[in-house]
Amino acid sequence: MTKSTLLLVEDDEDIRAQMKWALAADYDVVLAGDRAAAEAALTTRRPSATLLDLGLPPRPNDPEEGLATLAALLTLDPLAKVIIVSGQGDKQNALHAVGEGAYDFLCKPVDMDELKRVLQRCVYVAELEREYRAAQQSHQAPIFEGMLGNSPPMQAVFTFIRKVAPTNAPVLILGESGTGKEMVAQGLHRQGPQRNGPFIAINCNAIPENLLESELFGHEKGAFTGAHAQRKGHIESAAGGTLFLDEIGELPASVQVKLLRFLQEKKFQRVGGRQEIHSDARVIAATNADLQAAVAAGTFREDLYFRLAVVVVKVPPLRERGDDTALVAKELLRRYGVEHGKTRLTFAADAFRALSLHDWSGNVRELQNRVQRAVIMADGKRVTASDLELADVLTAAPPQTLKEAREGVERELVTDALRRHQGSITAAALELGISRPTLYELMEKLGSARD
Ligand SMILES: Nc1ncnc2c1ncn2[C@@H]1O[C@H](COP(=O)(O)OP(=O)(O)OP(=O)(O)O)[C@@H](O)[C@H]1O
Ligand SMILES: [Mg+2]
């Protein structure tokens, strides 16, 4: 096993030699005699722990230089673990240093057994924090193109968008209503080569059948009664950009043929026109219907289906996104809180439980409605399950054991505190009012509970 690196900031030759001798078996000891050397060593050697003498040159008899070194090290790495080694009668300064962010302190002459114990624990915390930070960084951010999502199925959607956006291939987006299909389409547009072009969205179900063709392809003057002037269609206007066809399953048969030709040749004619018009608009379609069943039933052309479905992505329903429901709910609570002037609202524990038990048939849109209504209705500081009009899912659910309830709250608080402090166990423990060992025990317990 490789040894952990320990930085020793000390100017007294005797103490340096003594410490190095005592610690070299367990640690890779790096020495620094003043502030500049300490800063350099922290940056280049990334020690798991630092032992810092408060009396450093040029003023070995006063703690100022030691405290300034502490501040400099914590500025370079806010998660640095610095253990203060102070002279006899200097306990006040050592305590002050702990208040400034030092991990712990020891008084001279140092008891080697005690030092080893403190170091062992300190290095353990430092390495745990590093692992946590690395794990956080290897994971993509929980927000992508405005979409929140930490869960594996949403992270997979983000990866899909990154991969597919740069190509110009048509994409078919599947998903229940309110899952975010239009957001995915916008994400594909903004991440793709046509990002500076227009994004035009059309809901095929919202436009009467006789108008849809001219909406999409445009018309010439006099093409039909009421066509007083020539008009460009959306396919033409979306040139250089993206055309998003929502509810594609509702496209009437006559329009299906024309769209197929456009997808094959990038050309079309306006209604009542002869001229071939070219458009390089990228086509993204979406549906919450079963298109393959429509193909089997003969209401949707198979050749068009294959043209549209070159790449298919399914946006998962909210109920399959685990803790994302709470993540999105909290963000919505913040936004609607600002909108309605109630910025101090938080969810009560029963609200989190209801959020996770409800089946969310209306997905993110339903969540938006419930949270917005709850923000308007909430009286106190807490939004409850009944403010969300979800009290009945709690009565229907099997009673929660005290252990489950406690773990739910603990998990919520611990993840939030760690996120707020970028993974610093020391800072999170301080905020939570528990000791560091208790916090990492909790992290282990909750981590295993999550598997
Ligand atoms: N992951 C997400 N994070 C935050 N907000 C989201 C997310 N997904 C969707 N939304 C929001 O939810 C609402 C519904 O999203 P969108 O319109 O993209 O869904 P849709 O699948 O197209 O819905 P429909 O089937 O009803 O057309 C929008 O206001 C959108 O901003
Ligand atoms: Mg939509």
XYZ file of C-alpha atoms and ligand atoms in Angstrom:
483
model
C 0.000 0.000 0.000
C 1.257 3.496 -0.749
C 1.770 5.704 2.274
C -0.312 8.837 2.754
C 1.582 12.093 2.409
C 2.066 14.228 5.489
C 3.299 17.819 5.327
C 5.282 19.034 8.323
C 5.602 22.813 8.592
C 8.199 23.383 11.278
C 11.371 25.445 11.480
C 13.030 23.815 14.486
C 15.626 21.320 13.231
C 15.391 19.077 16.294
C 11.629 18.760 16.122
C 11.757 18.125 12.374
C 14.215 15.289 12.833
C 12.309 13.805 15.756
C 8.943 13.887 13.997
C 10.294 12.543 10.772
C 11.908 9.684 12.596
C 8.664 8.879 14.444
C 6.350 9.147 11.454
C 8.370 7.993 8.443
C 7.295 4.372 8.876
C 3.625 5.259 8.347
C 3.757 8.411 6.229
C 5.592 9.928 3.369
C 6.787 13.010 5.270
C 7.360 16.260 3.344
C 9.116 19.115 5.190
C 8.570 22.869 4.878
C 10.246 25.554 6.971
C 8.099 28.590 6.210
C 4.873 29.800 4.647
C 6.067 29.892 1.030
C 7.525 26.383 1.219
C 4.299 25.148 2.850
C 2.156 26.615 0.075
C 4.365 25.089 -2.596
C 4.314 21.675 -0.918
C 0.533 21.750 -0.491
C 0.067 22.413 -4.186
C 2.585 19.955 -5.527
C 2.354 17.095 -3.019
C -1.332 17.239 -2.046
C -0.768 15.929 1.505
C -3.615 14.154 3.294
C -2.706 16.043 6.469
C -0.514 18.973 7.468
C 1.139 19.536 10.843
C 1.616 23.261 11.338
C 3.777 24.940 13.974
C 2.296 28.296 14.896
C 5.675 29.933 15.584
C 7.265 30.294 12.155
C 10.000 32.541 10.781
C 10.350 35.471 10.382
C 8.513 35.768 13.743
C 8.983 32.464 15.562
C 7.774 33.900 18.848
C 4.402 35.059 17.804
C 1.540 33.072 16.269
C 0.702 35.570 13.514
C 2.828 33.925 10.828
C 1.436 30.494 11.713
C -2.143 31.756 11.499
C -1.399 33.481 8.189
C 0.051 30.217 6.886
C -3.107 28.397 7.970
C -5.244 30.909 6.088
C -3.039 30.633 2.984
C -3.232 26.827 2.989
C -7.014 26.848 3.392
C -7.344 29.325 0.566
C -5.355 27.014 -1.685
C -7.434 24.006 -0.630
C -10.505 24.589 1.539
C -10.558 20.867 2.356
C -6.910 20.825 3.568
C -6.587 19.124 6.948
C -4.267 21.204 9.111
C -3.350 20.109 12.629
C -1.881 22.914 14.711
C 1.129 22.199 16.899
C 1.356 24.975 19.449
C 3.712 25.862 22.251
C 2.846 25.460 25.912
C 0.591 28.224 27.137
C -0.536 28.892 23.597
C -3.809 27.031 23.768
C -5.846 30.182 23.117
C -4.185 30.650 19.750
C -4.606 26.982 18.919
C -8.323 27.242 19.667
C -8.505 30.370 17.576
C -6.858 28.445 14.706
C -9.473 25.687 14.994
C -12.111 28.396 14.729
C -10.406 29.527 11.533
C -10.652 26.096 9.998
C -7.805 24.009 11.442
C -8.745 20.365 11.894
C -7.363 19.900 15.403
C -4.503 20.972 17.662
C -1.818 19.449 19.835
C 0.427 21.078 22.438
C 4.200 20.740 22.610
C 5.893 18.599 23.680
C 3.876 16.372 21.430
C 2.832 12.996 22.760
C 3.681 10.722 19.827
C 0.922 8.200 20.519
C -1.659 10.939 20.626
C -0.253 12.482 17.448
C -0.473 9.154 15.634
C -4.066 8.673 16.736
C -5.113 12.147 15.622
C -3.264 11.742 12.325
C -4.841 8.400 11.579
C -8.341 9.794 11.972
C -7.506 12.984 10.119
C -6.040 11.153 7.127
C -9.080 8.882 7.068
C -11.445 11.868 6.885
C -9.279 13.613 4.272
C -9.271 10.568 2.040
C -12.986 9.995 2.461
C -13.598 13.593 1.419
C -11.356 13.202 -1.592
C -13.198 10.072 -2.670
C -16.500 11.843 -2.217
C -15.326 14.781 -4.267
C -13.963 12.537 -7.007
C -17.212 10.575 -7.103
C -19.156 13.816 -7.396
C -16.958 15.043 -10.213
C -16.998 11.818 -12.192
C -20.757 12.056 -12.117
C -22.220 14.592 -14.505
C -23.769 17.687 -12.989
C -27.403 17.152 -11.968
C -28.504 19.792 -14.475
C -28.132 19.746 -18.244
C -29.734 22.239 -20.652
C -32.187 23.270 -17.947
C -33.155 19.678 -17.137
C -32.581 18.520 -13.600
C -31.678 14.895 -13.079
C -29.231 12.908 -11.006
C -30.790 9.494 -11.576
C -29.116 6.999 -13.925
C -31.997 7.084 -16.472
C -31.822 10.913 -16.731
C -28.027 10.894 -16.863
C -28.410 8.444 -19.755
C -30.715 10.937 -21.521
C -28.079 13.691 -21.071
C -25.384 11.397 -22.495
C -27.662 10.584 -25.425
C -28.170 14.285 -26.182
C -24.427 14.982 -26.068
C -23.760 12.106 -28.422
C -26.556 12.633 -30.934
C -26.801 16.436 -31.075
C -23.682 16.959 -33.240
C -25.076 14.683 -35.965
C -27.932 15.884 -38.088
C -29.889 12.657 -37.798
C -33.647 12.845 -37.182
C -34.546 11.923 -33.612
C -37.755 10.423 -32.270
C -38.454 11.271 -28.636
C -40.810 8.972 -26.745
C -42.254 9.525 -23.305
C -45.378 10.038 -21.282
C -46.901 13.483 -21.250
C -45.104 16.050 -19.123
C -41.818 14.112 -18.958
C -39.805 16.828 -20.711
C -39.831 15.727 -24.365
C -39.785 19.294 -25.609
C -36.892 20.120 -23.287
C -34.944 17.198 -24.752
C -35.665 18.525 -28.256
C -34.412 21.969 -27.246
C -31.340 20.404 -25.686
C -30.599 18.598 -28.958
C -31.028 21.875 -30.817
C -28.787 23.916 -28.520
C -26.061 21.281 -28.413
C -26.104 20.783 -32.161
C -24.577 22.551 -35.174
C -27.853 24.401 -35.878
C -27.891 26.028 -32.407
C -27.829 29.532 -33.860
C -30.736 28.834 -36.165
C -34.406 28.907 -35.184
C -36.157 26.273 -33.051
C -39.721 25.931 -34.255
C -42.158 23.719 -32.365
C -45.438 22.531 -33.814
C -48.048 20.484 -32.040
C -49.561 18.299 -34.758
C -52.608 17.657 -32.603
C -53.429 21.316 -32.013
C -53.760 22.377 -35.643
C -56.872 21.412 -37.677
C -56.091 18.810 -40.297
C -56.913 21.068 -43.266
C -54.522 23.768 -42.036
C -51.621 21.587 -40.972
C -50.272 21.014 -44.470
C -50.094 24.716 -45.249
C -48.682 25.481 -41.783
C -45.842 23.059 -42.410
C -45.149 23.579 -46.098
C -46.597 27.058 -46.728
C -48.886 27.991 -49.599
C -48.994 30.065 -52.760
C -51.391 32.917 -53.227
C -54.818 31.606 -54.214
C -53.969 27.975 -53.344
C -57.274 27.716 -51.470
C -60.079 29.960 -50.333
C -58.598 32.446 -47.920
C -55.042 32.124 -49.234
C -54.777 35.807 -50.046
C -51.032 35.897 -50.186
C -48.098 33.581 -50.493
C -46.960 32.289 -47.123
C -43.883 30.445 -45.935
C -44.405 27.279 -43.919
C -42.565 26.221 -40.769
C -40.258 23.832 -42.629
C -38.989 26.756 -44.677
C -38.704 29.055 -41.664
C -36.813 26.398 -39.716
C -34.025 26.285 -42.340
C -30.677 26.354 -40.580
C -32.395 25.284 -37.375
C -34.697 22.658 -35.928
C -38.310 21.764 -36.599
C -39.882 20.036 -33.605
C -42.988 18.025 -34.477
C -44.829 17.215 -31.267
C -47.538 14.536 -31.166
C -46.322 13.220 -34.519
C -48.741 10.284 -34.230
C -51.578 12.712 -35.039
C -50.195 13.626 -38.455
C -52.885 13.021 -41.124
C -52.093 10.570 -43.921
C -51.851 13.241 -46.630
C -49.252 15.183 -44.667
C -47.344 11.992 -43.820
C -46.554 11.444 -47.527
C -45.295 14.970 -47.982
C -43.178 14.882 -44.835
C -41.651 11.591 -45.936
C -40.573 13.137 -49.213
C -39.062 16.096 -47.399
C -37.109 13.786 -45.094
C -35.790 11.834 -48.064
C -34.934 14.702 -50.366
C -34.864 17.826 -48.189
C -37.226 19.322 -50.786
C -40.941 20.130 -50.891
C -43.524 22.293 -52.652
C -45.781 24.863 -51.066
C -49.506 24.056 -51.174
C -50.709 25.084 -54.640
C -47.135 25.592 -55.848
C -44.833 23.854 -58.314
C -41.507 25.275 -57.273
C -39.157 22.911 -55.409
C -38.050 24.504 -52.177
C -35.060 23.328 -50.228
C -34.718 23.415 -46.433
C -32.004 21.871 -44.260
C -34.110 22.017 -41.108
C -33.363 19.184 -38.713
C -36.501 17.259 -37.839
C -37.107 16.087 -34.288
C -40.400 14.357 -33.575
C -42.044 13.386 -30.294
C -44.996 11.339 -29.205
C -46.539 9.853 -26.118
C -48.487 7.388 -28.247
C -47.388 3.933 -29.333
C -46.231 4.691 -32.887
C -45.316 1.122 -33.633
C -48.870 0.076 -32.803
C -50.110 2.829 -35.128
C -47.861 1.422 -37.843
C -49.250 -2.066 -37.211
C -52.810 -0.664 -37.315
C -52.063 1.057 -40.626
C -52.666 4.617 -39.397
C -49.002 5.650 -39.512
C -46.787 4.966 -42.519
C -44.049 2.486 -41.825
C -41.576 4.170 -44.211
C -42.116 7.501 -42.447
C -41.687 5.828 -39.070
C -38.268 4.499 -40.070
C -37.223 7.878 -41.455
C -38.162 9.643 -38.242
C -36.902 6.979 -35.878
C -33.298 6.864 -37.029
C -32.397 7.425 -33.396
C -34.941 6.981 -30.620
C -34.729 8.230 -27.062
C -37.193 7.481 -24.296
C -37.612 10.107 -21.608
C -38.303 8.133 -18.418
C -41.435 8.847 -16.386
C -40.828 10.720 -13.136
C -41.733 7.669 -11.034
C -38.651 5.890 -12.429
C -36.233 8.673 -11.508
C -35.740 7.924 -7.798
C -34.535 10.941 -5.828
C -34.910 13.229 -8.869
C -38.506 13.898 -7.838
C -37.282 15.517 -4.625
C -34.468 17.300 -6.495
C -36.861 18.836 -9.035
C -39.447 19.570 -6.332
C -36.907 21.526 -4.276
C -35.860 23.580 -7.277
C -39.496 24.296 -8.136
C -40.179 25.268 -4.528
C -37.301 27.740 -4.737
C -38.520 29.215 -8.040
C -42.175 29.503 -7.127
C -41.107 30.774 -3.698
C -39.344 33.679 -5.392
C -42.301 34.235 -7.704
C -44.814 34.361 -4.860
C -42.612 36.125 -2.334
C -42.303 33.106 -0.026
C -38.595 32.408 -0.194
C -38.224 30.658 3.161
C -40.452 27.674 2.446
C -39.069 24.147 2.793
C -40.707 20.741 2.503
C -41.843 18.916 5.622
C -40.707 15.294 6.010
C -44.191 13.986 5.149
C -44.052 15.959 1.894
C -40.841 14.173 0.827
C -42.436 10.845 1.622
C -45.552 11.728 -0.373
C -43.406 12.923 -3.293
C -41.681 9.553 -3.410
C -44.874 7.487 -3.044
C -47.130 9.274 -5.523
C -47.200 7.743 -9.010
C -46.881 11.055 -10.987
C -48.957 10.112 -13.997
C -48.641 13.761 -15.140
C -44.867 13.699 -14.562
C -42.898 16.961 -14.221
C -45.852 19.046 -15.317
C -47.989 17.577 -12.517
C -45.151 18.231 -10.076
C -45.023 21.873 -11.210
C -48.760 22.260 -10.661
C -48.725 20.705 -7.222
C -45.710 22.648 -6.002
C -46.972 25.953 -7.327
C -50.364 25.437 -5.710
C -48.695 24.367 -2.462
C -46.537 27.497 -2.414
C -49.640 29.629 -2.807
C -51.553 27.687 -0.144
C -48.795 27.117 2.445
C -49.275 29.101 5.648
C -46.219 28.326 7.719
C -42.605 27.743 6.779
C -43.191 24.167 5.753
C -44.940 22.726 2.749
C -46.737 19.573 3.864
C -48.126 16.568 1.997
C -51.569 18.060 2.329
C -50.424 21.382 0.801
C -49.378 19.227 -2.169
C -52.802 17.563 -2.030
C -51.029 14.280 -1.548
C -52.159 13.452 1.991
C -54.121 10.465 0.706
C -51.061 8.699 -0.705
C -49.690 8.658 2.842
C -52.820 7.140 4.373
C -52.950 4.523 1.630
C -49.275 3.607 2.069
C -48.124 1.047 4.617
C -47.066 2.850 7.791
C -43.453 3.919 7.786
C -41.284 2.542 10.547
C -39.522 5.013 12.793
C -36.229 3.746 11.404
C -37.267 4.466 7.803
C -38.511 7.915 8.739
C -35.306 8.734 10.576
C -33.106 7.474 7.755
C -35.103 9.445 5.230
C -34.590 12.678 7.109
C -30.943 11.877 7.829
C -30.193 11.130 4.203
C -31.838 14.355 3.105
C -29.899 16.474 5.612
C -26.545 14.779 5.076
C -26.656 14.974 1.252
C -27.737 18.593 1.386
C -25.033 19.605 3.853
C -22.311 17.790 1.894
C -23.458 19.361 -1.349
C -23.505 22.824 0.212
C -19.941 22.397 1.472
C -18.550 20.725 -1.678
C -18.016 17.474 0.172
C -16.166 18.897 3.184
C -16.952 16.530 6.030
C -15.551 18.966 8.576
C -17.808 21.819 7.473
C -20.854 19.591 6.974
C -20.422 18.024 10.427
C -20.109 21.467 11.985
C -23.300 22.611 10.325
C -25.156 19.443 11.289
C -23.940 19.776 14.869
C -22.344 16.319 14.991
C -18.768 15.111 15.205
C -16.820 14.121 12.116
C -16.682 10.423 13.086
C -20.463 10.431 13.553
C -20.899 11.989 10.139
C -18.789 9.462 8.322
C -20.504 6.635 10.137
C -23.792 8.126 8.931
C -22.486 8.426 5.372
C -21.502 4.787 5.414
C -24.825 3.687 6.870
C -26.882 5.740 4.412
C -24.622 4.814 1.513
C -25.190 1.147 2.150
C -28.890 1.780 2.634
C -28.997 3.339 -0.819
C -27.523 0.272 -2.586
N -35.829 17.364 -15.915
C -36.526 18.507 -15.758
N -36.115 19.451 -14.892
C -36.808 20.578 -14.730
N -37.930 20.893 -15.383
C -38.403 20.010 -16.263
C -37.720 18.766 -16.493
N -38.412 18.082 -17.417
C -39.472 18.842 -17.744
N -39.468 20.006 -17.069
C -40.501 21.060 -17.162
O -41.744 20.373 -17.170
C -42.637 20.943 -18.114
C -43.024 19.892 -19.121
O -41.934 19.639 -19.975
P -42.129 19.435 -21.558
O -43.119 20.402 -22.093
O -40.778 19.385 -22.166
O -42.770 17.977 -21.502
P -43.429 17.149 -22.668
O -42.978 15.746 -22.488
O -43.168 17.802 -23.969
O -44.951 17.277 -22.277
P -46.258 16.977 -23.201
O -46.268 15.507 -23.439
O -47.336 17.423 -22.305
O -46.081 17.801 -24.426
C -41.906 22.115 -18.726
O -42.296 23.297 -18.048
C -40.456 21.817 -18.467
O -39.721 23.016 -18.334
Mg -44.611 18.581 -25.338
